[in-house]
Tab-separated table of C-alpha atoms in Angstrom:
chain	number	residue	atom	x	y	z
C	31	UNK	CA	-101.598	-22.490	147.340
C	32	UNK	CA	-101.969	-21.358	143.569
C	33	UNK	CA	-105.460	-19.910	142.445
C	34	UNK	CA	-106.718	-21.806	139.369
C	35	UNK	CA	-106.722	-19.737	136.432
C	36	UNK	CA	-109.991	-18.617	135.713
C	37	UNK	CA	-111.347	-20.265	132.188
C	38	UNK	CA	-111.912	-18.122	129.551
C	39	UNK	CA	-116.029	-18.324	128.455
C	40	UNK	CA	-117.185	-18.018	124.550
C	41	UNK	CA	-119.781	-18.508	122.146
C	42	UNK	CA	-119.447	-20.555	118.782
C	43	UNK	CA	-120.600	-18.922	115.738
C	44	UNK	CA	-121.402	-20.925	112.388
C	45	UNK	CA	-123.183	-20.432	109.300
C	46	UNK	CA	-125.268	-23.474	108.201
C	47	UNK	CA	-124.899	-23.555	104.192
C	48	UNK	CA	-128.418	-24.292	101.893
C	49	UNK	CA	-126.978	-27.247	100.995
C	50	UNK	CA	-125.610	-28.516	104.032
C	51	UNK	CA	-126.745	-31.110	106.471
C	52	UNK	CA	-127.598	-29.887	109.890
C	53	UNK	CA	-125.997	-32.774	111.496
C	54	UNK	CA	-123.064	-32.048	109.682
C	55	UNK	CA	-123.044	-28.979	110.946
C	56	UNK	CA	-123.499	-29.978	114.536
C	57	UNK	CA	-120.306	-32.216	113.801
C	58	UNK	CA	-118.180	-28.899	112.499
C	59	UNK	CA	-119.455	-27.297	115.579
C	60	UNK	CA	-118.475	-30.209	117.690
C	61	UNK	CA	-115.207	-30.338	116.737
C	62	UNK	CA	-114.590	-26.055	117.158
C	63	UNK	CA	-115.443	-27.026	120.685
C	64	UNK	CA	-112.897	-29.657	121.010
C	65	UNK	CA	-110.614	-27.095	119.495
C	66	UNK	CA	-111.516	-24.776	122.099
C	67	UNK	CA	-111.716	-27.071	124.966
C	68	UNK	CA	-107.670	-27.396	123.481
C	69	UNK	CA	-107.137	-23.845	124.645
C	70	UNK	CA	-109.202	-24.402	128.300
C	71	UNK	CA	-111.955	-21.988	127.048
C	72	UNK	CA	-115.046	-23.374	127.496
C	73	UNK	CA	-118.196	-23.126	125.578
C	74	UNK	CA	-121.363	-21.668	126.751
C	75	UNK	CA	-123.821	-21.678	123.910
C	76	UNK	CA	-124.201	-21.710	119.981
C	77	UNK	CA	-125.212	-19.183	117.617
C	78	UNK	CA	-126.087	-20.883	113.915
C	79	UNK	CA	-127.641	-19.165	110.871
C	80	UNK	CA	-128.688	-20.921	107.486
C	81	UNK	CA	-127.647	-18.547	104.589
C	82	UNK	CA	-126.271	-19.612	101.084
C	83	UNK	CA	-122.873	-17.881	101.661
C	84	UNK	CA	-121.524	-15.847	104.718
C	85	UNK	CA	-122.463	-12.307	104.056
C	86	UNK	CA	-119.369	-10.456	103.154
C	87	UNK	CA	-119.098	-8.081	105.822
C	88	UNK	CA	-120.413	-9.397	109.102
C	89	UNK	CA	-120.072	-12.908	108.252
C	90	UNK	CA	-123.950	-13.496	109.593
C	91	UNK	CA	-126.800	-11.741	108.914
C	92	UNK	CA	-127.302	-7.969	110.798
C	93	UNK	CA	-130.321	-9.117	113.142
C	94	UNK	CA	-128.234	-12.562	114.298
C	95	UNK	CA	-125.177	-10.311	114.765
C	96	UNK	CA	-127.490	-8.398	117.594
C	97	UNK	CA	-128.480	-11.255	118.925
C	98	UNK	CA	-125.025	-12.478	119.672
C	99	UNK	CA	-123.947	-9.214	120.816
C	100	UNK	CA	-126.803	-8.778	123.449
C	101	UNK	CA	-126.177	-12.225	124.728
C	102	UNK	CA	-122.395	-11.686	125.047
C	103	UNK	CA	-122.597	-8.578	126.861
C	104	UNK	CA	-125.476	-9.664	129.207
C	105	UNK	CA	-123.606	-12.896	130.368
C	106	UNK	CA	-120.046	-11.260	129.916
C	107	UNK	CA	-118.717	-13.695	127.494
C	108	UNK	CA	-114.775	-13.376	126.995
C	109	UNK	CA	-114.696	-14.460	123.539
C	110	UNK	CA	-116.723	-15.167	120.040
C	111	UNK	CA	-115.291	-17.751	118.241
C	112	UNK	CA	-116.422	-18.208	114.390
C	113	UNK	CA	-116.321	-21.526	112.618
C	114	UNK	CA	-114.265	-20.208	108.944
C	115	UNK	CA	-111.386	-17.562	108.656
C	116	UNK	CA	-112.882	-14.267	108.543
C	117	UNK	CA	-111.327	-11.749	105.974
C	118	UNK	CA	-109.835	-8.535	107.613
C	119	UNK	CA	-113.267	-6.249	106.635
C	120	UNK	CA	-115.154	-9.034	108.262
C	121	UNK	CA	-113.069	-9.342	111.209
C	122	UNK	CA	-113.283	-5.231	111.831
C	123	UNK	CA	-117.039	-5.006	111.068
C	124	UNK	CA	-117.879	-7.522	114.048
C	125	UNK	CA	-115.551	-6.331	116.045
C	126	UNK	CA	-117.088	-3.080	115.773
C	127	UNK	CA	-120.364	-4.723	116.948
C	128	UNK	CA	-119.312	-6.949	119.775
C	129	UNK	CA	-118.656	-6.360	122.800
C	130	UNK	CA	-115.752	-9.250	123.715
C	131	UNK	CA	-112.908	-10.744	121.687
C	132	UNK	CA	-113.150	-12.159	118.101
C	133	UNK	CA	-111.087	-15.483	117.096
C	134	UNK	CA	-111.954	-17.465	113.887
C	135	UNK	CA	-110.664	-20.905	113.168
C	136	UNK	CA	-107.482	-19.954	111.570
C	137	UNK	CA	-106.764	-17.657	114.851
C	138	UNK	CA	-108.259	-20.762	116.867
C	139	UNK	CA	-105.578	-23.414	115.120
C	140	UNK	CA	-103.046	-21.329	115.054
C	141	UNK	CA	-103.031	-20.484	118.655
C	142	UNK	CA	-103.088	-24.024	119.403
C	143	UNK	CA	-99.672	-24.798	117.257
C	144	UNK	CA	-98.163	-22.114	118.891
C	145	UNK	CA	-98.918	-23.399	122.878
C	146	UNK	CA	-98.026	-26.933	121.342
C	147	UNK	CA	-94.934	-26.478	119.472
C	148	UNK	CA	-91.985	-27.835	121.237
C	149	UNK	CA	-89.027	-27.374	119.113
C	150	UNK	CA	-87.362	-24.918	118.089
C	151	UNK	CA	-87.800	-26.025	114.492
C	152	UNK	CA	-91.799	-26.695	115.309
C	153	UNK	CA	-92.112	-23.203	116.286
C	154	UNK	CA	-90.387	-21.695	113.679
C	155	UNK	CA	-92.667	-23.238	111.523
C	156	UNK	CA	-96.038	-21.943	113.593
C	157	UNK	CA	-94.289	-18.119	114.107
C	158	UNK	CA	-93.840	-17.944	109.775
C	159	UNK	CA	-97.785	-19.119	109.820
C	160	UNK	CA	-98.832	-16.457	112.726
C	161	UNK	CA	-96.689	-13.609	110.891
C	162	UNK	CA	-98.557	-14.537	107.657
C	163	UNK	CA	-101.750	-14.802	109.125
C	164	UNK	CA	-101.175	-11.571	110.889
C	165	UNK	CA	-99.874	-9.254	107.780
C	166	UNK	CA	-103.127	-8.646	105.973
C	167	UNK	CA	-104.907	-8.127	109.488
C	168	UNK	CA	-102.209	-5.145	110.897
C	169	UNK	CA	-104.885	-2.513	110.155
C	170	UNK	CA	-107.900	-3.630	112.731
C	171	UNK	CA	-104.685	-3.741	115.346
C	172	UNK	CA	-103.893	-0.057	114.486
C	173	UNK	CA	-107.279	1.648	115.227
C	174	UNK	CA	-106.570	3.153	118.091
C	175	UNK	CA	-103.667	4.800	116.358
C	176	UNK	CA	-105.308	5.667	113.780
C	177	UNK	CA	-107.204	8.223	115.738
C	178	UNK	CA	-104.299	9.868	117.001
C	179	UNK	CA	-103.485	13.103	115.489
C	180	UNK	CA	-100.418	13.196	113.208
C	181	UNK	CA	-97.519	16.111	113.482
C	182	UNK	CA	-98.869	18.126	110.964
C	183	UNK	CA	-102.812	18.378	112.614
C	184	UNK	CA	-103.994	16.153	110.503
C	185	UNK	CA	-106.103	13.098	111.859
C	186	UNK	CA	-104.585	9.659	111.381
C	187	UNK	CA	-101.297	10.645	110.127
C	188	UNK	CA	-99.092	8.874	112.790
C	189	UNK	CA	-101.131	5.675	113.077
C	190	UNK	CA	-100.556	5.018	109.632
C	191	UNK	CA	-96.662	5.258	110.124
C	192	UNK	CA	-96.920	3.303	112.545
C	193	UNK	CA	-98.934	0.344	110.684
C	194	UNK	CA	-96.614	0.884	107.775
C	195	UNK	CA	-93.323	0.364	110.139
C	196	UNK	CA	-95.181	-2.532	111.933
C	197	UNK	CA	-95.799	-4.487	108.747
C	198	UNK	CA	-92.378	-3.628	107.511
C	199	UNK	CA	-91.227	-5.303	110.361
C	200	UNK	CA	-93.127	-8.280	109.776
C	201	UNK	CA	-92.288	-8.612	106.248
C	202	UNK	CA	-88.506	-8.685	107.618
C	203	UNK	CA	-89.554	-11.375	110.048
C	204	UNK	CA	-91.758	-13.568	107.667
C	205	UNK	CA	-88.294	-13.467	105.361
C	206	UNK	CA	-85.726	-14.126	108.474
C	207	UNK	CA	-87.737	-16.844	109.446
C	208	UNK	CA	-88.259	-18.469	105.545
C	209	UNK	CA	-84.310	-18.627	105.295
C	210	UNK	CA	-83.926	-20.252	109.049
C	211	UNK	CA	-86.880	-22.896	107.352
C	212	UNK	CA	-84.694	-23.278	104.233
C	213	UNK	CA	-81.416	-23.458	106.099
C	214	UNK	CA	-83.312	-26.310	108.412
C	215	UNK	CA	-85.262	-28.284	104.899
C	216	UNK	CA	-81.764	-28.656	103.733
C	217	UNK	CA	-80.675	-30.331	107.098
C	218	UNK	CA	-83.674	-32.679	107.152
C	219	UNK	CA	-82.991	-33.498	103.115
C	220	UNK	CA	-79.815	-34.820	104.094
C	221	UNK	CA	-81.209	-36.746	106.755
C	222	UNK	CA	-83.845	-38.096	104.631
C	223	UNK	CA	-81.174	-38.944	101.782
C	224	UNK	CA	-78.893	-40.468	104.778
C	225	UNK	CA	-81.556	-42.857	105.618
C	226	UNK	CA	-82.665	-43.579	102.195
C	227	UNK	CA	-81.746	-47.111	101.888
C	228	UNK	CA	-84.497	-47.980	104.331
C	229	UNK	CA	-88.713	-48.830	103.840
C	230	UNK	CA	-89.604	-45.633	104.935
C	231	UNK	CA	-93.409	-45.883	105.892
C	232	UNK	CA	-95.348	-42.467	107.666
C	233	UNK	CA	-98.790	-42.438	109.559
C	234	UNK	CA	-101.059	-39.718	108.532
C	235	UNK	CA	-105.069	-39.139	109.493
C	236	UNK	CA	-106.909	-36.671	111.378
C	237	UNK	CA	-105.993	-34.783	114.208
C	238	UNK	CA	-106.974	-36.949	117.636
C	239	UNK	CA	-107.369	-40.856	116.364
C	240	UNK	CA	-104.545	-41.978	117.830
C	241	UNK	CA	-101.518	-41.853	115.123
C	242	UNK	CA	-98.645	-41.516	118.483
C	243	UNK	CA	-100.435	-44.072	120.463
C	244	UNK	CA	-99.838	-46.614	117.472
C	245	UNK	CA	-96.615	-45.320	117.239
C	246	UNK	CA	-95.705	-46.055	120.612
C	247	UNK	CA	-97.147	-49.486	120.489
C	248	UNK	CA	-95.138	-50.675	117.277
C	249	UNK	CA	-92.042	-48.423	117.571
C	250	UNK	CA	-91.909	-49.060	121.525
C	251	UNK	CA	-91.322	-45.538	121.469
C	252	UNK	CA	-92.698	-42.744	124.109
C	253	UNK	CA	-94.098	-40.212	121.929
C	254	UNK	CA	-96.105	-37.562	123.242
C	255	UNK	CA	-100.022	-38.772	123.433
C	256	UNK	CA	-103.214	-37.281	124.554
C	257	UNK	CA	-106.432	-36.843	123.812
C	258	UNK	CA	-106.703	-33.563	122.605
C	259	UNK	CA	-106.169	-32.090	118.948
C	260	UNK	CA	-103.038	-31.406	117.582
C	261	UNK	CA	-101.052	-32.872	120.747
C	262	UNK	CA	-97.960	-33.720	118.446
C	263	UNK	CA	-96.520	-31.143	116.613
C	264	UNK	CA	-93.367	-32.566	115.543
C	265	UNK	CA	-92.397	-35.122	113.222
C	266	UNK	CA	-90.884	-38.083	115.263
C	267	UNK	CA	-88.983	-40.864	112.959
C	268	UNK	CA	-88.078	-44.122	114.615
C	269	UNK	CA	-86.515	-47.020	113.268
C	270	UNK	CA	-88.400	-50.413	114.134
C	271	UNK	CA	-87.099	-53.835	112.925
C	272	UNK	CA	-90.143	-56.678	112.863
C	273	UNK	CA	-88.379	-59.871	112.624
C	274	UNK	CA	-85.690	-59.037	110.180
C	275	UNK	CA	-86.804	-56.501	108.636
C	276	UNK	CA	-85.678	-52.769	109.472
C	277	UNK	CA	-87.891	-49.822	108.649
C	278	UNK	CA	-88.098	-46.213	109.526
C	279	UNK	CA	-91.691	-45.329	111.209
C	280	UNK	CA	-92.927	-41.481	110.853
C	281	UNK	CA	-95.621	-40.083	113.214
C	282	UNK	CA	-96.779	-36.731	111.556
C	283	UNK	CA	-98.896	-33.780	112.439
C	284	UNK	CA	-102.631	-34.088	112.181
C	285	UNK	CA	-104.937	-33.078	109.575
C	286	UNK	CA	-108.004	-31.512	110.101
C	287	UNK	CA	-110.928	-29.957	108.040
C	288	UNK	CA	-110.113	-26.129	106.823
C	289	UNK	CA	-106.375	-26.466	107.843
C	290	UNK	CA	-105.134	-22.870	106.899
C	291	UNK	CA	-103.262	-22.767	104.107
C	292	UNK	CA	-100.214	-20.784	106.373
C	293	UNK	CA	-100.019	-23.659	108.201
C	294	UNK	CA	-99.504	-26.259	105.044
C	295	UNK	CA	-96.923	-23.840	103.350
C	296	UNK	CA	-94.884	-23.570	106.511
C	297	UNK	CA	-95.417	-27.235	107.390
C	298	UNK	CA	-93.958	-28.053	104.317
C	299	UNK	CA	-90.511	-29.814	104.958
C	300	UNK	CA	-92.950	-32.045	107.748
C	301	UNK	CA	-95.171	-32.245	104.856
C	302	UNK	CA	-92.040	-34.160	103.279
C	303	UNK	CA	-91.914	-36.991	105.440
C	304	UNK	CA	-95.503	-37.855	103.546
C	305	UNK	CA	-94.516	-36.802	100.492
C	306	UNK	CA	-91.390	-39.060	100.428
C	307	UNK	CA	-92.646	-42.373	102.170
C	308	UNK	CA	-93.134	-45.526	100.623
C	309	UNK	CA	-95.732	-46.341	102.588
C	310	UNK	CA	-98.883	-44.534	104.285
C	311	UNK	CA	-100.976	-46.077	107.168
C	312	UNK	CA	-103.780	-43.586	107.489
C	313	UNK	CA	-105.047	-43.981	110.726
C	314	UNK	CA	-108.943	-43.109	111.405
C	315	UNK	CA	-111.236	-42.755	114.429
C	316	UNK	CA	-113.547	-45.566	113.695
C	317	UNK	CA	-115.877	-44.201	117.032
C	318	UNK	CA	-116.502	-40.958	115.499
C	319	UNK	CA	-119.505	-40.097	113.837
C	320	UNK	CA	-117.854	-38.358	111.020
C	321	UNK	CA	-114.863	-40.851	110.466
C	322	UNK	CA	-116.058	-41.064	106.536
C	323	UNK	CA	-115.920	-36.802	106.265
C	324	UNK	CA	-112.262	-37.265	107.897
C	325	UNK	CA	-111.134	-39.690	105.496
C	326	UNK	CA	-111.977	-37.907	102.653
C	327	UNK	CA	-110.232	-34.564	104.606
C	328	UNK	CA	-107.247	-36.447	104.475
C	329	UNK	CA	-107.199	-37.902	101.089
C	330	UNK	CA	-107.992	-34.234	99.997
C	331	UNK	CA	-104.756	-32.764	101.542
C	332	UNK	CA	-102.633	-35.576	100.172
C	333	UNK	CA	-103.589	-35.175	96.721
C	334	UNK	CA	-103.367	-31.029	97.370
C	335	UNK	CA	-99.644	-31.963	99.017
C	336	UNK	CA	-98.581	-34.149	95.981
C	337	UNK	CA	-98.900	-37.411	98.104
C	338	UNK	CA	-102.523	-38.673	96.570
C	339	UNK	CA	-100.715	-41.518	94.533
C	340	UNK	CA	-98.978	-43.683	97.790
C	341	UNK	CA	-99.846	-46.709	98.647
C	342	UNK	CA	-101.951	-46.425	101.759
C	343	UNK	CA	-103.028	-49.201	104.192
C	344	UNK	CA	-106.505	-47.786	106.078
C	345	UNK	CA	-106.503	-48.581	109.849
C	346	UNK	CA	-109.774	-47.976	111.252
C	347	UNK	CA	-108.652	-48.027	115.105
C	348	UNK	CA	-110.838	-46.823	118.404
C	349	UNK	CA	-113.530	-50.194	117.777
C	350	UNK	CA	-112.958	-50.642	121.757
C	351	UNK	CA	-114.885	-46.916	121.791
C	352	UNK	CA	-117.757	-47.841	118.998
C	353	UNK	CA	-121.232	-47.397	119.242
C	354	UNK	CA	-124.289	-48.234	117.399
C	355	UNK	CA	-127.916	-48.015	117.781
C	356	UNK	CA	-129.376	-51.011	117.024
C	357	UNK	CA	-132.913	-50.969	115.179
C	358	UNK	CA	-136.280	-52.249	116.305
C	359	UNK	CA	-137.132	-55.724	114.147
C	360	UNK	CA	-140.136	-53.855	113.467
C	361	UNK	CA	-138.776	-50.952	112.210
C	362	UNK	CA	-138.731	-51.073	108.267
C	363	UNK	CA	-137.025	-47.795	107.681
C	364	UNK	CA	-133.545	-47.895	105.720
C	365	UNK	CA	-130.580	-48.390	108.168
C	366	UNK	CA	-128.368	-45.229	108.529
C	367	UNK	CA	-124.946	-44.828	109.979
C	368	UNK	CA	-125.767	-44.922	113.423
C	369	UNK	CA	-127.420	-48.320	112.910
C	370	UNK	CA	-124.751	-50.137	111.288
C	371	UNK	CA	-122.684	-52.608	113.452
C	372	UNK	CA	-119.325	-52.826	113.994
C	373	UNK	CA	-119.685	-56.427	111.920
C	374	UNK	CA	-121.787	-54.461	109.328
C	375	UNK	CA	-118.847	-51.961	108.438
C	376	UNK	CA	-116.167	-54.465	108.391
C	377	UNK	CA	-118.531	-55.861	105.834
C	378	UNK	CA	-119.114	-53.312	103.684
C	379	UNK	CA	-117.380	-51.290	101.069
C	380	UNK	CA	-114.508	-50.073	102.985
C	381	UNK	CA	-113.761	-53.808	103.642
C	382	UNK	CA	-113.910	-54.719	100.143
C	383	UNK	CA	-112.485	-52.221	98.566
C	384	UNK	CA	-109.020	-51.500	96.431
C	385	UNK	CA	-107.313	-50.193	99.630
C	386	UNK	CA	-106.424	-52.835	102.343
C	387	UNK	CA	-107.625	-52.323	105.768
C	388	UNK	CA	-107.966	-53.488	109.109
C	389	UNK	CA	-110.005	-52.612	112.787
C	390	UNK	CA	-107.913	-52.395	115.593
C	391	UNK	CA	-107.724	-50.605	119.037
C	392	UNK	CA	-104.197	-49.297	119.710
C	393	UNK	CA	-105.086	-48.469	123.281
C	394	UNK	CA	-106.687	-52.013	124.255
C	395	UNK	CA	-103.977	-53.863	121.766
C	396	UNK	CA	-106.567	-55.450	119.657
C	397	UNK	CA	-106.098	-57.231	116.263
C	398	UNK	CA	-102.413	-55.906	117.176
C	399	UNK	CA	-100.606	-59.234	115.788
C	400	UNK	CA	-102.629	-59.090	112.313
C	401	UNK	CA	-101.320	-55.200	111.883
C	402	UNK	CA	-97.835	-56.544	112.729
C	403	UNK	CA	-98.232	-59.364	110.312
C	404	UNK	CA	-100.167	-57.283	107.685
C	405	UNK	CA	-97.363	-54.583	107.885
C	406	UNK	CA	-94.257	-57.023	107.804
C	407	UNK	CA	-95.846	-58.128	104.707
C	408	UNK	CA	-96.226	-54.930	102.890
C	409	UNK	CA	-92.683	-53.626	104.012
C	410	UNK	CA	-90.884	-57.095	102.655
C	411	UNK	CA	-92.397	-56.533	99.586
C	412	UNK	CA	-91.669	-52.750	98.882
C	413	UNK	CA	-87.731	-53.717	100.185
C	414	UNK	CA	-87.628	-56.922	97.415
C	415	UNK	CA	-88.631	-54.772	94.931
C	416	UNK	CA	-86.122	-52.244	95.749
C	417	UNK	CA	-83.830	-54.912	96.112
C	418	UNK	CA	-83.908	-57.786	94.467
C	419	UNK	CA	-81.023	-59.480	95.218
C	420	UNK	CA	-81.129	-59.164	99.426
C	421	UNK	CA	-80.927	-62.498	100.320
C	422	UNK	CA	-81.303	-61.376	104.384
C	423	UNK	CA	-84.596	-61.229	104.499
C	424	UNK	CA	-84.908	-65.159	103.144
């Protein structure tokens, strides 16, 4: 019989801005567990510190830094994990101070893509982002090097050759793997131009609200789906025919809050799929507290990706998984979030606004039929435009 492996154990680290809202900082620190829990380490306790900007150096202040230090070494935590992407200086400072491992969210992310990615094209993608990532940080992976004494008696002398011939030999990687990337965005260009004559519609949204289940459901498909972030990597394209009417369905990599830039630049010929659709259901957890941070997360990356202008159809599914807390009659106090109903946000602005929408529950197949319907409807008209003079559809 196997021994289970033993779970790594860490401590979150955050800085709470002036100007930010504690409970949106709970949220952010919420979801670095979930992104933890992704890599089975599991989180003992928080650190948070309210400053106007992470300090420069040591990301917290001095006295905090202590504190977390003390408290890692006295319960032997494996690994401090801090919610932004610390800068190389920052990264060598605390790990100069701590006593266990030091991952921020870029490290955090990227480790994830790289134990999800599948294909060999997926984890081309994730090594150009790790290599890039990496580059800048060589230096802090050198120091025990760096005391060795070179040939000549000076100190440091062969540690430095030996970070200058390491990131010579990642530069040489980083540009091997850019050509196999541009060798493969040709490939899928030609697929993409293949398919062309085809409605070509792609769901986007946050990492986790359920973008492959959907998939499944309308493409009859079995794309990967769980419930844990980032659990498809690769960009799946299925053609589904409602009725009539064929169309090519695109399930795409999740979004997410602080997505490293490494990640977007070598997720760019995925990125395409979004870019080149005619359509864009963006999918949101209706069930989580932040759904209206997420939205504007991924509205944010579309416009930065050159995909702001689509049309998009807003699918708020998970209502089988909403909750409310319902106010006391006598309670006079202006309704927040948590009060509202699921009635009360179908009602309100997101319901009436420019962008068409519906509430739905992929798992438990609710309002299904209407998304069907709604969908057919927006396809048919996108194809008669294209073209006019198709008399199969009538």
């Amino acid at each position: 019989m196997v021994a289970p492996v033993e779970r790594e154990r860490a401590v979150l680290v955050a800085v709470v801005r002036d100007n930010q809202d504690p409970r949106q900082a709970k949220e952010y620190l919420d979801e670095l567990e979930f992104l933890a829990e992704t890599l089975d380490i599991d989180t003992e306790t928080r650190f948070t510190q309210r400053l106007p900007q992470p300090s420069s150096k040591i990301y917290v202040g001095p006295g905090k830094l202590e504190e977390i230090s003390v408290y890692c070494k006295e319960n032997e935590i494996d690994v401090a994990i801090f919610d932004d992407e610390l800068s190389p200086a920052q990264t060598r400072n605390i790990e100069n101070a701590m006593p266990c491992r030091i991952l921020d969210r870029t490290r955090l992310i990227l480790d994830i893509f790289m134990s999800r990615a599948q294909t060999a094209y997926a984890k081309t993608q994730v090594q150009l982002a790790n290599y890039e990532y990496m580059l800048p940080r060589l230096a802090g992976l050198w120091t025990h090097l760096e005391r060795q004494r070179g040939g000549t008696g000076t100190r440091g002398g062969a540690g430095e050759r030996e970070i200058e011939t390491d990131r010579r030999i990642i530069r040489n990687r980083i540009s091997k793997l850019k050509e196999d990337l541009k060798k493969i965005d040709r490939q899928m260009s030609v697929q993409r131009s293949n398919r062309s004559s085809m409605v070509s519609v792609a769901l986007v949204g946050y990492t986790n609200v359920g973008k492959s289940t959907l998939m499944n459901l309308i493409s009859k498909s079995e794309v990967f789906a769980e419930n844990k972030l980032f659990a498809t990597l690769d960009t799946t394209v299925r053609k589904v025919v409602f009725d009539n009417l064929p169309f090519l369905l695109t399930d795409t990599v999740g979004f997410i809050r602080k997505l490293p830039t490494e990640l977007i630049e070598s997720f760019k010929s995925t990125l395409d799929e979004v870019r080149e659709a005619d359509l864009l259901i963006h999918v949101v957890d209706i069930s989580h507290p932040q759904f209206e941070d997420q939205i504007a997360v991924v509205k944010q990356i579309l416009q930065d990706i050159g995909a702001g202008d689509k049309p998009v159809y807003l699918v708020f599914n998970k209502v089988d998984a909403y909750t409310y807390v319902k106010k006391d009659d006598d309670d006079l106090t202006p309704a927040t979030r948590e009060n509202l109903s699921l009635d009360d946000l179908k009602k309100s602005w997101m319901a009436k606004g420019d962008t068409p929408c519906i509430f739905l529950s992929a798992r438990e197949k609710t309002n299904i039929e209407k998304f069907r319907s709604d969908l057919y409807g927006m396809v048919r008209e996108i194809h008669a435009g294209r073209y006019p003079f198709n008399n199969f559809l009538y």
